[in-house]
CSV table of C-alpha atoms in Angstrom, one decimal:
chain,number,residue,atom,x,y,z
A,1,UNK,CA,-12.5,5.4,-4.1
A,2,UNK,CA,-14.3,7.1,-6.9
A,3,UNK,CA,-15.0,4.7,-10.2
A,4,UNK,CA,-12.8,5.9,-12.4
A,5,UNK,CA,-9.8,6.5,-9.9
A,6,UNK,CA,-10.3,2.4,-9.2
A,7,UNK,CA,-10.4,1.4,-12.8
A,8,UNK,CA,-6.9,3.2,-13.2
A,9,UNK,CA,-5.9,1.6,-9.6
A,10,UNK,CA,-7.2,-1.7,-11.4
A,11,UNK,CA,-5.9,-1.5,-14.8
A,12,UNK,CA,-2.1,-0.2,-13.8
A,13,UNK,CA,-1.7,-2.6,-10.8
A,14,UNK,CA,-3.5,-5.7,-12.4
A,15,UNK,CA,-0.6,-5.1,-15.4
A,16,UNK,CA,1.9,-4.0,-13.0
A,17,UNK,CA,1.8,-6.9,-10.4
A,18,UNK,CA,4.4,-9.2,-11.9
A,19,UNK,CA,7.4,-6.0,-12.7
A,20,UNK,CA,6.3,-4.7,-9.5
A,21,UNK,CA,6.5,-7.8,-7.1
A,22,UNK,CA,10.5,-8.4,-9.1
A,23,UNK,CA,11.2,-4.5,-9.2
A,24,UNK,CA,14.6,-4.0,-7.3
A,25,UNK,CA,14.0,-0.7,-5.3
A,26,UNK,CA,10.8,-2.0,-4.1
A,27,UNK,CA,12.4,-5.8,-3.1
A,28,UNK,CA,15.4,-3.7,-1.6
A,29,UNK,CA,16.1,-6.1,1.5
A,30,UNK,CA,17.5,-3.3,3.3
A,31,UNK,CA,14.8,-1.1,3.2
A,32,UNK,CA,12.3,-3.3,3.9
A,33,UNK,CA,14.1,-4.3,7.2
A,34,UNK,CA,14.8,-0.5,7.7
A,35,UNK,CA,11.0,0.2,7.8
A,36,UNK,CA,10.1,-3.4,9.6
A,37,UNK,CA,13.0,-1.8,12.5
A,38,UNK,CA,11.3,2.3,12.3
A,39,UNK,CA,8.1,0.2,13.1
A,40,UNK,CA,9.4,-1.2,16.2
A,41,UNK,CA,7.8,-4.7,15.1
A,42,UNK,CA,8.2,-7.3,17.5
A,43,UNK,CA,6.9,-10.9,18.2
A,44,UNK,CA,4.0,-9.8,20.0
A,45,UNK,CA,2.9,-7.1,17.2
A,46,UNK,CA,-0.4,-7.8,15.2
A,47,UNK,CA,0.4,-6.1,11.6
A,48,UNK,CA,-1.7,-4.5,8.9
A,49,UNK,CA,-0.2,-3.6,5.7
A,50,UNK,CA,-2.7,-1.4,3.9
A,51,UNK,CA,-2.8,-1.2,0.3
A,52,UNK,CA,-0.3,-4.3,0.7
A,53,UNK,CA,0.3,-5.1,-3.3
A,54,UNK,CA,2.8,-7.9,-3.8
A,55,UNK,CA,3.5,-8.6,-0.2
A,56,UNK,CA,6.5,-7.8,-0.2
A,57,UNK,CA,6.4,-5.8,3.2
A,58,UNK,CA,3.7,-8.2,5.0
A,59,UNK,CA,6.1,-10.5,4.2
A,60,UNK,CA,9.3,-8.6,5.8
A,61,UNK,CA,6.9,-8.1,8.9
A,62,UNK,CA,5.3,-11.8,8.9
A,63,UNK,CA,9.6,-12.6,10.0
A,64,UNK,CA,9.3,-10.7,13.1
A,65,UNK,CA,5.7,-10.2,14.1
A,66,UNK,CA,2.7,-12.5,15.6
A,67,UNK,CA,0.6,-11.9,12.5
A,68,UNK,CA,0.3,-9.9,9.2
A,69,UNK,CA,-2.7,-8.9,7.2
A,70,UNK,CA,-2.3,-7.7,4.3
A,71,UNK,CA,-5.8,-6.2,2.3
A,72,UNK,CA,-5.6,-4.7,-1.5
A,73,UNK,CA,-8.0,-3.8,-4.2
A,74,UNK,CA,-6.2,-5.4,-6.9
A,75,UNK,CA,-6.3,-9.5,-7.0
A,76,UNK,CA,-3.7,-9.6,-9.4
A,77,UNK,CA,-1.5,-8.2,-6.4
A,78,UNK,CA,-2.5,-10.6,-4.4
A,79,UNK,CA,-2.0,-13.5,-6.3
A,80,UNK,CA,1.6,-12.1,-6.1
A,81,UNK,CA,1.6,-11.7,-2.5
A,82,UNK,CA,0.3,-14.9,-1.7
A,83,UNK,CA,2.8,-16.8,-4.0
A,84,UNK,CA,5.4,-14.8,-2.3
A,85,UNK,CA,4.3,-15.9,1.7
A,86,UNK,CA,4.1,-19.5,0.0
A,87,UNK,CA,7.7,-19.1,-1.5
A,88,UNK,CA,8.7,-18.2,2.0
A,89,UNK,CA,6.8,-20.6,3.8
A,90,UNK,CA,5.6,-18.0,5.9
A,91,UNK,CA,2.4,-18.8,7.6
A,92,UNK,CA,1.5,-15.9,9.9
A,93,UNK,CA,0.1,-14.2,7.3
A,94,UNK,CA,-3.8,-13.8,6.0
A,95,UNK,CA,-5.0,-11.5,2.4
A,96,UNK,CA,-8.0,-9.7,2.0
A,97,UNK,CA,-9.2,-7.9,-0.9
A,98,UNK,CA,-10.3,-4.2,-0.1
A,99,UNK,CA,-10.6,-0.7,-0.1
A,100,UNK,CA,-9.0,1.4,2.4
A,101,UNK,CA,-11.5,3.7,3.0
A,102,UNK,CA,-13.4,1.9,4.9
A,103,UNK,CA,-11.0,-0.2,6.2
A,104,UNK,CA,-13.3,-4.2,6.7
A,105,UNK,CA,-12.1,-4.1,10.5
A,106,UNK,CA,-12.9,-3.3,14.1
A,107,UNK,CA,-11.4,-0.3,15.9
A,108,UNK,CA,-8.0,-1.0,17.7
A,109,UNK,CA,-7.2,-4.5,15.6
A,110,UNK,CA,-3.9,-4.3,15.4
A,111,UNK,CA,-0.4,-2.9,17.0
A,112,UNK,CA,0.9,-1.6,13.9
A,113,UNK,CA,-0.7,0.0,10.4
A,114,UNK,CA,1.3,0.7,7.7
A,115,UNK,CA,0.9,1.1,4.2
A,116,UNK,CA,4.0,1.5,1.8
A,117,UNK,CA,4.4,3.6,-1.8
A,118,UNK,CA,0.6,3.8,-2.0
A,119,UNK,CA,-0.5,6.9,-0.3
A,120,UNK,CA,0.5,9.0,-3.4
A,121,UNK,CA,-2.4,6.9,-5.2
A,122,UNK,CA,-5.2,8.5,-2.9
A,123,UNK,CA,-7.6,10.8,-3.5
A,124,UNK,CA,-7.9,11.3,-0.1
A,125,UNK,CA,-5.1,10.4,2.0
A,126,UNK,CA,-6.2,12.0,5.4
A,127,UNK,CA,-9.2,9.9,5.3
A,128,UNK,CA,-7.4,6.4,4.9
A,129,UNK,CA,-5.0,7.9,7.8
A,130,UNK,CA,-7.9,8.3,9.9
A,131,UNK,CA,-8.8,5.2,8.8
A,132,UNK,CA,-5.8,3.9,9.6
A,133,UNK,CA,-5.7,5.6,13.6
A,134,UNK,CA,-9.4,3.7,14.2
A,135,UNK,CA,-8.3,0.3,13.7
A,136,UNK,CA,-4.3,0.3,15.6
A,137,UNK,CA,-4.2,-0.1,19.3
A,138,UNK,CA,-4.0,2.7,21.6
A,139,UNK,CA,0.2,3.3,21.9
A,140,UNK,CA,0.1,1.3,18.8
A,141,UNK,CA,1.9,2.7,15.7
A,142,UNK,CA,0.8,4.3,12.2
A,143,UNK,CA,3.5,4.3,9.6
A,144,UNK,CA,3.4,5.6,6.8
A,145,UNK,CA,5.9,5.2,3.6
A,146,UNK,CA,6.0,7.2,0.6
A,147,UNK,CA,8.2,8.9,-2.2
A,148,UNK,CA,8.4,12.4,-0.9
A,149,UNK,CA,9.5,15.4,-2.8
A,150,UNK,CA,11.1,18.5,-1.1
A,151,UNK,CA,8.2,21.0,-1.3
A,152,UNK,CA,10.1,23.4,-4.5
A,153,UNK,CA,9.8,20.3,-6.6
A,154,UNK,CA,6.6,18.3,-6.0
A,155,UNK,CA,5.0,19.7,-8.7
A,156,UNK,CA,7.3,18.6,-11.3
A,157,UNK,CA,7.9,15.4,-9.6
A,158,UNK,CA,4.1,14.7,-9.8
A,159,UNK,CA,3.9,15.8,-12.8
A,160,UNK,CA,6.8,12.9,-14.0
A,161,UNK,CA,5.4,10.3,-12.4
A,162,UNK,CA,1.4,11.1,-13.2
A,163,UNK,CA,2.7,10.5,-16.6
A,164,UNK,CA,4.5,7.7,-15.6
A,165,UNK,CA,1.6,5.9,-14.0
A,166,UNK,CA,-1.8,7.2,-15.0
A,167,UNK,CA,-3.3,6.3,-11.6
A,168,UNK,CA,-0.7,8.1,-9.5
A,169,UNK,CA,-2.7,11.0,-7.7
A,170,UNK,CA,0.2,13.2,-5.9
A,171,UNK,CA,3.0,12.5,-3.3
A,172,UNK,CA,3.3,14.4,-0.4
A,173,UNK,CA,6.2,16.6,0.6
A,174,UNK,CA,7.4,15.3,4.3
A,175,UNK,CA,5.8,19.0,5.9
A,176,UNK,CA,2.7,17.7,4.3
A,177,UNK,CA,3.0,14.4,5.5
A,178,UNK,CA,3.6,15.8,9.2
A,179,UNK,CA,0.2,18.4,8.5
A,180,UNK,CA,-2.0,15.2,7.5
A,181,UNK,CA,-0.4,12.9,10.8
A,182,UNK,CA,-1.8,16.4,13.1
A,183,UNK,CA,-4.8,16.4,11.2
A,184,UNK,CA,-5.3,12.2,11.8
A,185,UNK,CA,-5.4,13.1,16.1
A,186,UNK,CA,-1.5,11.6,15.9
A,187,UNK,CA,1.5,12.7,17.9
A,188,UNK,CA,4.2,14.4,15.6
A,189,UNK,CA,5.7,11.3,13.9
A,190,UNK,CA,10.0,10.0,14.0
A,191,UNK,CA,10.9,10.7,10.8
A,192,UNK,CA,13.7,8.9,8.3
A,193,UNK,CA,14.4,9.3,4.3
A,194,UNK,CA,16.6,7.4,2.0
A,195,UNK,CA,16.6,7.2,-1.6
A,196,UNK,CA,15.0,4.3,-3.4
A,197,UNK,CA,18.0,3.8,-6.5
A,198,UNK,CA,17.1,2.5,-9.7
A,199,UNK,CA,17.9,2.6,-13.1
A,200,UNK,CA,15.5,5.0,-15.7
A,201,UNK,CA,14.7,2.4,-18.4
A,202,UNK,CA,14.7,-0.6,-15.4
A,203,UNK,CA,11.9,1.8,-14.3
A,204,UNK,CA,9.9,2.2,-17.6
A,205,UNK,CA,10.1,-1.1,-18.8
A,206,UNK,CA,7.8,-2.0,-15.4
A,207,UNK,CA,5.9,0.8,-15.7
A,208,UNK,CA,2.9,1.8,-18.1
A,209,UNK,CA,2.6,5.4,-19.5
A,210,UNK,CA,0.5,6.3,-22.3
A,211,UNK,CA,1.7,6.4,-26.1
A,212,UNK,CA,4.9,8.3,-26.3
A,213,UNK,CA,4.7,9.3,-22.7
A,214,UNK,CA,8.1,7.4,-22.1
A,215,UNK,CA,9.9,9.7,-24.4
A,216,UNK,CA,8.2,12.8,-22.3
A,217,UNK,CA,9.4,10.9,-19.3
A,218,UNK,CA,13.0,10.4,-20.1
A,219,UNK,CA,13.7,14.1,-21.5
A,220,UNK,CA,12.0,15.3,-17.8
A,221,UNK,CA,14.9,13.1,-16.6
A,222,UNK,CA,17.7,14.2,-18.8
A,223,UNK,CA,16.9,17.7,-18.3
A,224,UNK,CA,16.8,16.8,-13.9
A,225,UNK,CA,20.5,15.8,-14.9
A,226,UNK,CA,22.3,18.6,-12.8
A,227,UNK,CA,19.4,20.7,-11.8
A,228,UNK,CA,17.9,17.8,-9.9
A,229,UNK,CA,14.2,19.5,-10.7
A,230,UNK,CA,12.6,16.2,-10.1
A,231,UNK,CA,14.2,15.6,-6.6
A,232,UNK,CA,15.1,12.3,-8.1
A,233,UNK,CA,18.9,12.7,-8.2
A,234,UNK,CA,19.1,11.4,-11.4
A,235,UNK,CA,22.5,11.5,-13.0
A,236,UNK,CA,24.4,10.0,-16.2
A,237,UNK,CA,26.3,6.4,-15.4
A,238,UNK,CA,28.0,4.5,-17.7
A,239,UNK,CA,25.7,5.5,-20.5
A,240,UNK,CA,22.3,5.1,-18.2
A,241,UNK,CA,20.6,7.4,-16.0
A,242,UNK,CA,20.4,6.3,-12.8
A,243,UNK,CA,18.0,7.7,-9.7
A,244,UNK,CA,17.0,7.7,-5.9
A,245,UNK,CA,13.3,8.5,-5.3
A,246,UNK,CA,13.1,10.4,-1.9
A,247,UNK,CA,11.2,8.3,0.5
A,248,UNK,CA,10.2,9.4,3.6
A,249,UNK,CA,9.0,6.8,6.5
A,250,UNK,CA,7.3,8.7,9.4
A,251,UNK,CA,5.7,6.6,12.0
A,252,UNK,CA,3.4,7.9,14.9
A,253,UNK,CA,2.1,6.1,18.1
A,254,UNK,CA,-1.5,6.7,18.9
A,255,UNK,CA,-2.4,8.1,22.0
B,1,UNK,CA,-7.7,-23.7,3.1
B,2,UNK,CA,-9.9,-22.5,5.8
B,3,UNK,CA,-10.9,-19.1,7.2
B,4,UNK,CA,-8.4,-18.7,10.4
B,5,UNK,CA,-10.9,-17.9,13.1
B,6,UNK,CA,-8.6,-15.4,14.0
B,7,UNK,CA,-9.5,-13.5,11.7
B,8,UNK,CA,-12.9,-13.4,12.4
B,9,UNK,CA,-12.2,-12.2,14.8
B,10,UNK,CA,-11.0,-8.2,13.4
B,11,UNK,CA,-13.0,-8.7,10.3
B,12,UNK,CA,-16.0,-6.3,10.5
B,13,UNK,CA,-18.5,-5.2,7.6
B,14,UNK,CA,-16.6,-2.5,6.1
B,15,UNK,CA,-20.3,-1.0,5.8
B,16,UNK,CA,-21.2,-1.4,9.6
B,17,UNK,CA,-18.4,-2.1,11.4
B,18,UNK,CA,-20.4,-4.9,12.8
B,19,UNK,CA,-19.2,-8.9,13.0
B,20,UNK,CA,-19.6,-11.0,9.8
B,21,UNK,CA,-19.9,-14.3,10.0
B,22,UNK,CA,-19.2,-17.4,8.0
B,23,UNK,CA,-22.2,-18.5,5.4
B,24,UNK,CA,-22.8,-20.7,2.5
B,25,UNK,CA,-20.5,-23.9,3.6
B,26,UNK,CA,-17.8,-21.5,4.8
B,27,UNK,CA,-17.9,-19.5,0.9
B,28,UNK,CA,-18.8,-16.2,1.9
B,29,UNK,CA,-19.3,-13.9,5.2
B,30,UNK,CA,-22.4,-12.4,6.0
B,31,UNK,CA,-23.3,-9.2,8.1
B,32,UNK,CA,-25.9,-9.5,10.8
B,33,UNK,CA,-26.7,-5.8,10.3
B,34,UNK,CA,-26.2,-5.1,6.8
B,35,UNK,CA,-26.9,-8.7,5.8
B,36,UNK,CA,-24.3,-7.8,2.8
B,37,UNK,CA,-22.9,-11.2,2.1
B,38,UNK,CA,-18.6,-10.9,0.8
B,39,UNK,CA,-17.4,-13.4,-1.5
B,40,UNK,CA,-14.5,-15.8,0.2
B,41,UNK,CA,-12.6,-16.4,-3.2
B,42,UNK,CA,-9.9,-18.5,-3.5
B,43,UNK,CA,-9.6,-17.9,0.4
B,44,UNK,CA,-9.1,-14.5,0.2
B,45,UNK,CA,-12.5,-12.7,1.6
B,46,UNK,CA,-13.7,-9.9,-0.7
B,47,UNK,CA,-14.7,-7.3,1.5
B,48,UNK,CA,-15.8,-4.5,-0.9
B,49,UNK,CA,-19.3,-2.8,-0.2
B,50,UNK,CA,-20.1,-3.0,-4.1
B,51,UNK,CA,-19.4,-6.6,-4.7
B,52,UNK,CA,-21.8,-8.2,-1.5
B,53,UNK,CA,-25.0,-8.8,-2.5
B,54,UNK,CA,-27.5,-8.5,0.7
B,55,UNK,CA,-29.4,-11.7,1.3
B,56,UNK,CA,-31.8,-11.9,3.8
């Protein structure tokens, strides 16, 4: 991670840990236990959640699997994600602060590496992939979920959220996704989207654009009203604009 | 709380890829190879390249 990309990783994530770790779409119990089930997690699975934040997901995981690890730059985050496993008196777990490129581990360490709503902040998401092949098991799987525009729209979609979050670098249409998987030595990955709902000013009140940015933001939403140009479905409800962020999850087993 | 020895057990110098082992009254983790020594802070081992310090 270059220096400056990391004190924008640093800055937005060390403010954004507590709105993050209470932000609805990302607590969504049903998605959580979607992704933990596309995984294919199971008692004898070792887990690493890369890029972890809160620990929200290592925590989802920690329910079914023999043991989580969960490794993020930002200690802010992982303040979060360790009150969280206390909250849940979940012991199966173990933090480490990181960087994902290189990952701290030995090849073939675990059964399953994932890492959620983070790859858009790379600036070079093929390498943590790879990264992320080395140290899971052969017949292990990589999974990997992130907001995913349909390919017509990414640009403005990036565009919205760059301003939304500084540090955002760019998500990844689904055929890119697939390209990067090919290029990582992995098997064409299963593949499943939903929508991550929220509500706009929900959103911006836990996120931190720069001055007047929000404004910028919410007229890109008003004018996605209809035309959906942001692939965000957002739409007018009782007097709020509402949203789904496309997610994809797309998870591979190593040969 | 301690290390879990587990976890010794995948850790690696992110540098090397080589074992690290516990140092300093179980504080920090050292690489054999690298001899970078990660911070253990408030438990949670610091495995960033930039913040060891090698230590022979």
């Amino acid at each position: 991670m270059s220096d400056p990309h990391r004190e924008s990783i640093l800055d937005q994530f060390t403010r954004q840990a507590g709105p993050f770790s209470i932000s609805p779409g990302i607590r969504d119990e049903a998605a959580l236990a979607m992704v933990v089930e596309f995984s294919g997690a199971g008692p004898a699975d070792t887990v690493l959640d890369v890029a972890c934040g809160p620990g929200i997901l290592a925590c989802a995981f920690a329910r079914v699997a023999r043991h989580v690890t969960g490794i993020d730059i930002t200690p802010a985050m992982l303040d979060r994600a360790r009150a969280l496993q206390r909250e849940l008196d979940l012991e199966n777990i173990t933090w480490q602060q990181g960087d994902v490129t290189p990952l701290p581990y030995y090849a073939a360490a675990f059964s399953i590496v994932i890492s959620r709503f983070a790859f858009h902040h790379f600036l070079n998401p093929g390498a943590v992939l790879r990264e992320m092949v080395r140290v899971c098991t052969p017949a292990g799987h990589v999974v990997v979920v992130d907001s995913a525009p349909a390919r017509d729209k990414a640009d403005a979609f990036n565009r919205m959220e760059k301003l939304r979050d500084p540090s955002h670098v760019r998500a990844m249409p689904v055929e890119e996704l697939r390209t990067l998987f090919a290029a990582a030595g992995l098997p064409a990955p299963r593949e499943t989207t939903y929508r991550l709902e929220g509500e706009l000013e929900g959103l911006l009140a836990r996120s931190f654009p720069g001055p007047g940015d929000a404004d910028t933001i919410r007229a890109m939403f008003v004018d996605s009203v209809g035309s959906d140009a942001l692939d965000v479905a957002a739409r007018r409800m009782s007097g709020t604009i509402r949203y789904g962020y496309p997610v994809a999850i797309m998870a591979s087993r190593k040969t | 709380m301690p290390v879990d020895p587990e976890l010794l057990e995948i850790l690696a110098c992110p540098n090397c890829k080589t074992p690290v082992t516990l140092v300093k009254n179980n504080t920090a983790l050292k690489c054999a190879t690298c001899k970078r020594v990660y911070p253990i802070k408030d438990d949670i081992p610091v495995m960033l390249i930039d913040e060891a310090t090698i230590e022979d």
